[in-house]
Structures are given as C-alpha cells and as structure tokens.
C-alpha cells in the first residue's frame, strides 16, 4: 500500500523568507506526485505535479518541488513567501489502477505567514 | 474555466437523518471522487466512480453510499447520519486520460447533531 507523510503539521514563516514543506512517500514504483494548496474555506488547487523527466518541477504562484527517488521525497519550496501563501498544503501520490488514477493525500501542513 | 460545484456548502443534520450531498462537474470528466477531510488526517477517499452507474469503494466507505446516474453528477449519501460523520466533504473530478489533474469543488461542511 502507498502512503504519504508530511512531517510538519504547522510551519510559521516571515514574509519574504524562504519556505520548504516536506513530503515523503512509500510506494512500490515511481509514483505520480502532486502538491495542492487549500485556502481557508476553499477547495484544493493544484500547485504542481511530477510524472517523469526533470526532477525539478515548476508550479504556479512561484512554487517548485524536487523529486528525489533515493530519499522518497517530493519537497515543496518557495524562495520568498507572500502573506497570501498562508494556507494548508497537501502532498498527494497517485497510484495507477487500470487506466485511471486515485490520489492518496498526506495529512497536510498549515503555513502561517507573519509580517 | 473548469468547474466542480457542490450544491450545499453548509449543512446541519440530525442523527439518523438521510443526507444527500450533490456534486456536478461541467468538464465532461469520466472520473469523479468523494473525499472526506478531517484535521490531522488529510483527505481520505470514500468512493469513486469511473463511469456512469459505476462505483468503487475507497478507503473509508463504511456508512456511505453513492449514486452516479448521469456523467456530470455524483451524489454522496449518508443513509443514517451519525455524529462521527461531521466533517468537510470534497468532491473532485478528472479526465480518464491518464495523469490528468484532479479538480476539486469548494467543499461541503456537514455537522451532525
């Protein structure tokens, strides 16, 4: 069975500082990896995804993530955080089931941005 | 712009009531999903559907059922609501073309009293 672990429940960062959110997965094969963001009271929005190829993936809102097979990790980064980045972030892994995909999510990391 | 609409944002129901959560997508997607979101647990898959009238259990199907009579609509049913089903419910959809993005609705907050 696959699983997704986000070790940090809550991170506080100053506006303008860098941000890194950790994600580790366990899966028997190369997974498809995603990061989603959820603003308060809203649904989830896709930030970026990795399927194959270049292990450094660029996403929306200035986010990037790096797939490291040796560490089974897919950490999310942003060089300079804005107050609007305060949200909950979810890492997700897709497993292939016939021709379709199901997502399994981590427990989420809440990001607080202080002025 | 893609759209997944959950008809009820906030509901309060009594224990034992039958509850329907409706979800409609306008993207002609084959796949539709119902997730439950609880603090510290992330999103957990309840049921999913790959086609009309087709459904499969997710990770936590107990106490729930679903209906997909039309491609664009996927309903989650709580036959007899219980207080431990108080949660945020998220509907999602995706194309059957592999690796496609899964799009989420804004969620339905259900409180069972």
PDB file of C-alpha atoms in Angstrom:
ATOM      1  CA  UNK A   1       0.000   0.000   0.000  1.00  0.00           C
ATOM      2  CA  UNK A   2       1.128   3.503  -0.607  1.00  0.00           C
ATOM      3  CA  UNK A   3       1.280   6.269   1.964  1.00  0.00           C
ATOM      4  CA  UNK A   4       2.189   9.908   2.134  1.00  0.00           C
ATOM      5  CA  UNK A   5       3.827  11.578   5.128  1.00  0.00           C
ATOM      6  CA  UNK A   6       4.048  15.273   5.760  1.00  0.00           C
ATOM      7  CA  UNK A   7       6.197  15.504   8.899  1.00  0.00           C
ATOM      8  CA  UNK A   8       5.402  19.131   9.693  1.00  0.00           C
ATOM      9  CA  UNK A   9       1.892  19.855  10.918  1.00  0.00           C
ATOM     10  CA  UNK A  10       2.405  23.601  11.166  1.00  0.00           C
ATOM     11  CA  UNK A  11       5.088  25.984   9.906  1.00  0.00           C
ATOM     12  CA  UNK A  12       5.386  29.695  10.627  1.00  0.00           C
ATOM     13  CA  UNK A  13       7.481  31.788   8.297  1.00  0.00           C
ATOM     14  CA  UNK A  14       8.146  35.504   7.947  1.00  0.00           C
ATOM     15  CA  UNK A  15       7.005  37.294   4.829  1.00  0.00           C
ATOM     16  CA  UNK A  16       9.852  37.383   2.341  1.00  0.00           C
ATOM     17  CA  UNK A  17      11.594  34.386   3.850  1.00  0.00           C
ATOM     18  CA  UNK A  18      12.003  31.067   2.079  1.00  0.00           C
ATOM     19  CA  UNK A  19       9.668  28.133   2.653  1.00  0.00           C
ATOM     20  CA  UNK A  20      10.181  24.413   2.373  1.00  0.00           C
ATOM     21  CA  UNK A  21       7.487  21.833   3.020  1.00  0.00           C
ATOM     22  CA  UNK A  22       8.485  18.199   3.340  1.00  0.00           C
ATOM     23  CA  UNK A  23       6.752  15.227   1.790  1.00  0.00           C
ATOM     24  CA  UNK A  24       7.800  11.574   1.902  1.00  0.00           C
ATOM     25  CA  UNK A  25       6.010   8.704   0.240  1.00  0.00           C
ATOM     26  CA  UNK A  26       6.139   4.978   0.232  1.00  0.00           C
ATOM     27  CA  UNK A  27       5.211   3.243  -2.963  1.00  0.00           C
ATOM     28  CA  UNK A  28       6.351   0.196  -4.875  1.00  0.00           C
ATOM     29  CA  UNK A  29       7.036   2.033  -8.098  1.00  0.00           C
ATOM     30  CA  UNK A  30       7.721   5.544  -9.308  1.00  0.00           C
ATOM     31  CA  UNK A  31       4.638   7.422  -8.263  1.00  0.00           C
ATOM     32  CA  UNK A  32       2.896  10.397  -9.711  1.00  0.00           C
ATOM     33  CA  UNK A  33       3.300  13.219  -7.211  1.00  0.00           C
ATOM     34  CA  UNK A  34       1.279  16.345  -6.590  1.00  0.00           C
ATOM     35  CA  UNK A  35       1.142  19.366  -4.336  1.00  0.00           C
ATOM     36  CA  UNK A  36      -2.178  21.051  -3.653  1.00  0.00           C
ATOM     37  CA  UNK A  37      -2.970  24.218  -1.717  1.00  0.00           C
ATOM     38  CA  UNK A  38      -6.164  24.934   0.177  1.00  0.00           C
ATOM     39  CA  UNK A  39      -7.065  28.428   1.310  1.00  0.00           C
ATOM     40  CA  UNK A  40      -9.454  28.745   4.254  1.00  0.00           C
ATOM     41  CA  UNK A  41     -12.970  27.631   3.353  1.00  0.00           C
ATOM     42  CA  UNK A  42     -11.978  26.689  -0.189  1.00  0.00           C
ATOM     43  CA  UNK A  43     -11.382  23.567  -2.200  1.00  0.00           C
ATOM     44  CA  UNK A  44      -7.967  22.359  -3.291  1.00  0.00           C
ATOM     45  CA  UNK A  45      -5.960  23.953  -6.067  1.00  0.00           C
ATOM     46  CA  UNK A  46      -3.159  22.161  -7.869  1.00  0.00           C
ATOM     47  CA  UNK A  47       0.238  23.838  -7.447  1.00  0.00           C
ATOM     48  CA  UNK A  48       2.358  21.397  -9.442  1.00  0.00           C
ATOM     49  CA  UNK A  49       2.761  17.763 -10.407  1.00  0.00           C
ATOM     50  CA  UNK A  50       5.518  15.318 -11.296  1.00  0.00           C
ATOM     51  CA  UNK A  51       5.141  12.363 -13.607  1.00  0.00           C
ATOM     52  CA  UNK A  52       8.553  11.815 -15.145  1.00  0.00           C
ATOM     53  CA  UNK A  53      11.538  13.629 -16.619  1.00  0.00           C
ATOM     54  CA  UNK A  54      13.183  16.611 -14.975  1.00  0.00           C
ATOM     55  CA  UNK A  55      13.075  16.072 -11.228  1.00  0.00           C
ATOM     56  CA  UNK A  56      12.731  19.797 -10.505  1.00  0.00           C
ATOM     57  CA  UNK A  57       9.187  20.863 -11.252  1.00  0.00           C
ATOM     58  CA  UNK A  58       7.935  24.424 -11.529  1.00  0.00           C
ATOM     59  CA  UNK A  59       4.414  25.285 -10.487  1.00  0.00           C
ATOM     60  CA  UNK A  60       2.088  28.215 -10.106  1.00  0.00           C
ATOM     61  CA  UNK A  61       2.498  31.073  -7.633  1.00  0.00           C
ATOM     62  CA  UNK A  62       6.297  30.774  -7.686  1.00  0.00           C
ATOM     63  CA  UNK A  63       6.417  27.293  -6.135  1.00  0.00           C
ATOM     64  CA  UNK A  64       8.733  24.486  -7.159  1.00  0.00           C
ATOM     65  CA  UNK A  65       9.282  20.932  -5.975  1.00  0.00           C
ATOM     66  CA  UNK A  66      12.067  18.421  -6.358  1.00  0.00           C
ATOM     67  CA  UNK A  67      11.594  14.680  -6.700  1.00  0.00           C
ATOM     68  CA  UNK A  68      14.372  12.688  -5.032  1.00  0.00           C
ATOM     69  CA  UNK A  69      13.946   8.999  -5.648  1.00  0.00           C
ATOM     70  CA  UNK A  70      16.742   7.990  -3.278  1.00  0.00           C
ATOM     71  CA  UNK A  71      15.003   9.783  -0.409  1.00  0.00           C
ATOM     72  CA  UNK A  72      11.427   9.026  -1.500  1.00  0.00           C
ATOM     73  CA  UNK A  73      10.744  12.715  -1.140  1.00  0.00           C
ATOM     74  CA  UNK A  74       8.961  15.459  -3.031  1.00  0.00           C
ATOM     75  CA  UNK A  75       9.585  18.657  -1.091  1.00  0.00           C
ATOM     76  CA  UNK A  76       7.880  21.911  -1.984  1.00  0.00           C
ATOM     77  CA  UNK A  77       9.803  25.196  -1.941  1.00  0.00           C
ATOM     78  CA  UNK A  78       9.281  28.878  -2.465  1.00  0.00           C
ATOM     79  CA  UNK A  79      12.170  31.369  -2.328  1.00  0.00           C
ATOM     80  CA  UNK A  80      10.195  34.308  -0.946  1.00  0.00           C
ATOM     81  CA  UNK A  81       6.854  33.876   0.779  1.00  0.00           C
ATOM     82  CA  UNK A  82       3.984  36.334   0.435  1.00  0.00           C
ATOM     83  CA  UNK A  83       1.239  36.837   3.002  1.00  0.00           C
ATOM     84  CA  UNK A  84      -1.231  35.287   0.551  1.00  0.00           C
ATOM     85  CA  UNK A  85       0.664  31.994   0.791  1.00  0.00           C
ATOM     86  CA  UNK A  86      -0.840  31.364   4.224  1.00  0.00           C
ATOM     87  CA  UNK A  87      -2.864  28.198   3.631  1.00  0.00           C
ATOM     88  CA  UNK A  88      -2.851  24.458   4.091  1.00  0.00           C
ATOM     89  CA  UNK A  89      -0.682  22.433   1.747  1.00  0.00           C
ATOM     90  CA  UNK A  90      -1.233  18.817   0.806  1.00  0.00           C
ATOM     91  CA  UNK A  91       1.138  16.409  -0.836  1.00  0.00           C
ATOM     92  CA  UNK A  92      -0.518  13.603  -2.790  1.00  0.00           C
ATOM     93  CA  UNK A  93       0.514  10.421  -4.534  1.00  0.00           C
ATOM     94  CA  UNK A  94      -1.345   8.810  -7.402  1.00  0.00           C
ATOM     95  CA  UNK A  95      -1.378   5.106  -7.874  1.00  0.00           C
ATOM     96  CA  UNK A  96      -2.385   3.665 -11.179  1.00  0.00           C
ATOM     97  CA  UNK A  97      -5.417   1.454 -11.208  1.00  0.00           C
ATOM     98  CA  UNK A  98      -6.029   0.064 -14.681  1.00  0.00           C
ATOM     99  CA  UNK A  99      -6.198   3.202 -16.785  1.00  0.00           C
ATOM    100  CA  UNK A 100      -7.169   5.532 -14.020  1.00  0.00           C
ATOM    101  CA  UNK A 101      -5.603   7.130 -11.040  1.00  0.00           C
ATOM    102  CA  UNK A 102      -6.519   7.546  -7.400  1.00  0.00           C
ATOM    103  CA  UNK A 103      -4.932  10.110  -5.163  1.00  0.00           C
ATOM    104  CA  UNK A 104      -3.773   9.443  -1.604  1.00  0.00           C
ATOM    105  CA  UNK A 105      -3.105  12.538   0.472  1.00  0.00           C
ATOM    106  CA  UNK A 106      -0.822  13.436   3.326  1.00  0.00           C
ATOM    107  CA  UNK A 107      -2.272  14.952   6.490  1.00  0.00           C
ATOM    108  CA  UNK A 108      -1.359  18.459   5.385  1.00  0.00           C
ATOM    109  CA  UNK A 109       0.919  21.257   6.562  1.00  0.00           C
ATOM    110  CA  UNK A 110      -0.555  24.553   7.697  1.00  0.00           C
ATOM    111  CA  UNK A 111       1.550  27.572   6.799  1.00  0.00           C
ATOM    112  CA  UNK A 112       1.269  30.795   8.776  1.00  0.00           C
ATOM    113  CA  UNK A 113       2.945  33.908   7.394  1.00  0.00           C
ATOM    114  CA  UNK A 114       3.911  36.645   9.842  1.00  0.00           C
ATOM    115  CA  UNK A 115       4.554  40.224   8.815  1.00  0.00           C
TER     116      UNK A 115
ATOM    117  CA  UNK B   1     -12.747  27.582 -16.648  1.00  0.00           C
ATOM    118  CA  UNK B   2     -13.215  24.197 -15.058  1.00  0.00           C
ATOM    119  CA  UNK B   3     -15.951  23.865 -12.515  1.00  0.00           C
ATOM    120  CA  UNK B   4     -16.879  21.356  -9.838  1.00  0.00           C
ATOM    121  CA  UNK B   5     -19.909  22.523  -7.933  1.00  0.00           C
ATOM    122  CA  UNK B   6     -21.114  21.198  -4.626  1.00  0.00           C
ATOM    123  CA  UNK B   7     -24.657  22.330  -4.105  1.00  0.00           C
ATOM    124  CA  UNK B   8     -24.574  22.683  -0.340  1.00  0.00           C
ATOM    125  CA  UNK B   9     -21.713  24.493   1.384  1.00  0.00           C
ATOM    126  CA  UNK B  10     -23.032  24.193   4.929  1.00  0.00           C
ATOM    127  CA  UNK B  11     -25.491  21.658   6.313  1.00  0.00           C
ATOM    128  CA  UNK B  12     -26.686  20.748   9.780  1.00  0.00           C
ATOM    129  CA  UNK B  13     -28.493  17.422  10.117  1.00  0.00           C
ATOM    130  CA  UNK B  14     -29.820  15.328  12.958  1.00  0.00           C
ATOM    131  CA  UNK B  15     -28.525  11.918  13.903  1.00  0.00           C
ATOM    132  CA  UNK B  16     -30.340   9.236  11.918  1.00  0.00           C
ATOM    133  CA  UNK B  17     -31.334  11.517   9.052  1.00  0.00           C
ATOM    134  CA  UNK B  18     -30.651  10.557   5.453  1.00  0.00           C
ATOM    135  CA  UNK B  19     -28.280  13.082   3.888  1.00  0.00           C
ATOM    136  CA  UNK B  20     -27.573  13.758   0.225  1.00  0.00           C
ATOM    137  CA  UNK B  21     -24.506  15.669  -0.916  1.00  0.00           C
ATOM    138  CA  UNK B  22     -24.641  16.612  -4.569  1.00  0.00           C
ATOM    139  CA  UNK B  23     -21.758  17.327  -6.914  1.00  0.00           C
ATOM    140  CA  UNK B  24     -21.840  18.439 -10.542  1.00  0.00           C
ATOM    141  CA  UNK B  25     -18.931  18.930 -12.940  1.00  0.00           C
ATOM    142  CA  UNK B  26     -19.078  20.683 -16.289  1.00  0.00           C
ATOM    143  CA  UNK B  27     -15.900  19.294 -17.840  1.00  0.00           C
ATOM    144  CA  UNK B  28     -17.274  16.013 -19.244  1.00  0.00           C
ATOM    145  CA  UNK B  29     -14.939  14.119 -16.934  1.00  0.00           C
ATOM    146  CA  UNK B  30     -15.226  10.363 -16.615  1.00  0.00           C
ATOM    147  CA  UNK B  31     -13.839  10.117 -13.086  1.00  0.00           C
ATOM    148  CA  UNK B  32     -15.492  11.521 -10.018  1.00  0.00           C
ATOM    149  CA  UNK B  33     -14.482  11.210  -6.376  1.00  0.00           C
ATOM    150  CA  UNK B  34     -15.755  11.906  -2.876  1.00  0.00           C
ATOM    151  CA  UNK B  35     -13.230  12.678  -0.177  1.00  0.00           C
ATOM    152  CA  UNK B  36     -13.646  13.429   3.490  1.00  0.00           C
ATOM    153  CA  UNK B  37     -11.292  15.945   5.130  1.00  0.00           C
ATOM    154  CA  UNK B  38     -10.571  15.948   8.844  1.00  0.00           C
ATOM    155  CA  UNK B  39      -7.888  17.859  10.772  1.00  0.00           C
ATOM    156  CA  UNK B  40      -4.689  15.870  11.091  1.00  0.00           C
ATOM    157  CA  UNK B  41      -5.922  13.167   8.737  1.00  0.00           C
ATOM    158  CA  UNK B  42      -5.771  14.941   5.413  1.00  0.00           C
ATOM    159  CA  UNK B  43      -8.169  13.799   2.708  1.00  0.00           C
ATOM    160  CA  UNK B  44      -9.469  10.256   2.712  1.00  0.00           C
ATOM    161  CA  UNK B  45     -11.209   8.707  -0.268  1.00  0.00           C
ATOM    162  CA  UNK B  46     -14.756   7.495   0.394  1.00  0.00           C
ATOM    163  CA  UNK B  47     -15.945   6.374  -3.040  1.00  0.00           C
ATOM    164  CA  UNK B  48     -15.063   6.973  -6.654  1.00  0.00           C
ATOM    165  CA  UNK B  49     -16.672   6.397  -9.999  1.00  0.00           C
ATOM    166  CA  UNK B  50     -15.069   5.787 -13.382  1.00  0.00           C
ATOM    167  CA  UNK B  51     -18.238   5.861 -15.395  1.00  0.00           C
ATOM    168  CA  UNK B  52     -21.975   6.285 -15.214  1.00  0.00           C
ATOM    169  CA  UNK B  53     -23.585   3.750 -12.877  1.00  0.00           C
ATOM    170  CA  UNK B  54     -20.158   2.515 -11.892  1.00  0.00           C
ATOM    171  CA  UNK B  55     -18.747   2.920  -8.384  1.00  0.00           C
ATOM    172  CA  UNK B  56     -15.929   1.566  -6.316  1.00  0.00           C
ATOM    173  CA  UNK B  57     -15.146   1.787  -2.630  1.00  0.00           C
ATOM    174  CA  UNK B  58     -12.334   3.965  -1.476  1.00  0.00           C
ATOM    175  CA  UNK B  59     -10.502   3.767   1.814  1.00  0.00           C
ATOM    176  CA  UNK B  60     -13.394   4.619   4.174  1.00  0.00           C
ATOM    177  CA  UNK B  61     -16.715   3.625   2.555  1.00  0.00           C
ATOM    178  CA  UNK B  62     -18.480   2.476   5.708  1.00  0.00           C
ATOM    179  CA  UNK B  63     -21.643   4.435   6.408  1.00  0.00           C
ATOM    180  CA  UNK B  64     -21.745   5.935   2.910  1.00  0.00           C
ATOM    181  CA  UNK B  65     -23.143   5.101  -0.497  1.00  0.00           C
ATOM    182  CA  UNK B  66     -23.009   6.901  -3.833  1.00  0.00           C
ATOM    183  CA  UNK B  67     -25.022   7.330  -6.983  1.00  0.00           C
ATOM    184  CA  UNK B  68     -23.949   8.246 -10.491  1.00  0.00           C
ATOM    185  CA  UNK B  69     -26.909   8.204 -12.840  1.00  0.00           C
ATOM    186  CA  UNK B  70     -25.512  10.880 -15.153  1.00  0.00           C
ATOM    187  CA  UNK B  71     -21.940  11.566 -16.172  1.00  0.00           C
ATOM    188  CA  UNK B  72     -21.849  15.054 -14.728  1.00  0.00           C
ATOM    189  CA  UNK B  73     -23.397  14.264 -11.346  1.00  0.00           C
ATOM    190  CA  UNK B  74     -22.058  12.235  -8.423  1.00  0.00           C
ATOM    191  CA  UNK B  75     -24.023  12.068  -5.193  1.00  0.00           C
ATOM    192  CA  UNK B  76     -22.816  11.007  -1.760  1.00  0.00           C
ATOM    193  CA  UNK B  77     -25.460   9.508   0.511  1.00  0.00           C
ATOM    194  CA  UNK B  78     -25.375   9.068   4.255  1.00  0.00           C
ATOM    195  CA  UNK B  79     -28.167   6.569   4.886  1.00  0.00           C
ATOM    196  CA  UNK B  80     -28.348   7.311   8.608  1.00  0.00           C
ATOM    197  CA  UNK B  81     -26.142  10.202   9.648  1.00  0.00           C
ATOM    198  CA  UNK B  82     -24.062   9.873  12.786  1.00  0.00           C
ATOM    199  CA  UNK B  83     -22.092  12.434  14.742  1.00  0.00           C
ATOM    200  CA  UNK B  84     -18.779  10.907  13.644  1.00  0.00           C
ATOM    201  CA  UNK B  85     -19.667  11.846  10.099  1.00  0.00           C
ATOM    202  CA  UNK B  86     -19.400  15.525  10.959  1.00  0.00           C
ATOM    203  CA  UNK B  87     -16.722  16.653   8.542  1.00  0.00           C
ATOM    204  CA  UNK B  88     -15.805  18.549   5.401  1.00  0.00           C
ATOM    205  CA  UNK B  89     -16.682  16.630   2.234  1.00  0.00           C
ATOM    206  CA  UNK B  90     -14.878  17.353  -1.014  1.00  0.00           C
ATOM    207  CA  UNK B  91     -15.992  16.268  -4.456  1.00  0.00           C
ATOM    208  CA  UNK B  92     -13.492  16.020  -7.300  1.00  0.00           C
ATOM    209  CA  UNK B  93     -13.335  15.011 -10.946  1.00  0.00           C
ATOM    210  CA  UNK B  94     -10.740  14.170 -13.566  1.00  0.00           C
ATOM    211  CA  UNK B  95     -10.485  13.044 -17.144  1.00  0.00           C
ATOM    212  CA  UNK B  96      -9.850   9.415 -17.910  1.00  0.00           C
ATOM    213  CA  UNK B  97      -6.839  10.480 -19.927  1.00  0.00           C
ATOM    214  CA  UNK B  98      -4.115   9.346 -17.599  1.00  0.00           C
ATOM    215  CA  UNK B  99      -2.204  11.791 -15.450  1.00  0.00           C
ATOM    216  CA  UNK B 100      -4.803  14.483 -15.724  1.00  0.00           C
ATOM    217  CA  UNK B 101      -5.280  16.982 -12.975  1.00  0.00           C
ATOM    218  CA  UNK B 102      -7.958  16.259 -10.397  1.00  0.00           C
ATOM    219  CA  UNK B 103     -10.204  19.275  -9.881  1.00  0.00           C
ATOM    220  CA  UNK B 104     -11.912  19.875  -6.566  1.00  0.00           C
ATOM    221  CA  UNK B 105     -15.113  21.568  -5.516  1.00  0.00           C
ATOM    222  CA  UNK B 106     -15.176  24.053  -2.654  1.00  0.00           C
ATOM    223  CA  UNK B 107     -16.400  21.527  -0.125  1.00  0.00           C
ATOM    224  CA  UNK B 108     -19.494  20.843   1.929  1.00  0.00           C
ATOM    225  CA  UNK B 109     -19.335  21.329   5.657  1.00  0.00           C
ATOM    226  CA  UNK B 110     -21.637  18.804   7.328  1.00  0.00           C
ATOM    227  CA  UNK B 111     -22.476  18.940  11.013  1.00  0.00           C
ATOM    228  CA  UNK B 112     -24.484  16.080  12.506  1.00  0.00           C
ATOM    229  CA  UNK B 113     -26.096  16.859  15.846  1.00  0.00           C
TER     230      UNK B 113
END
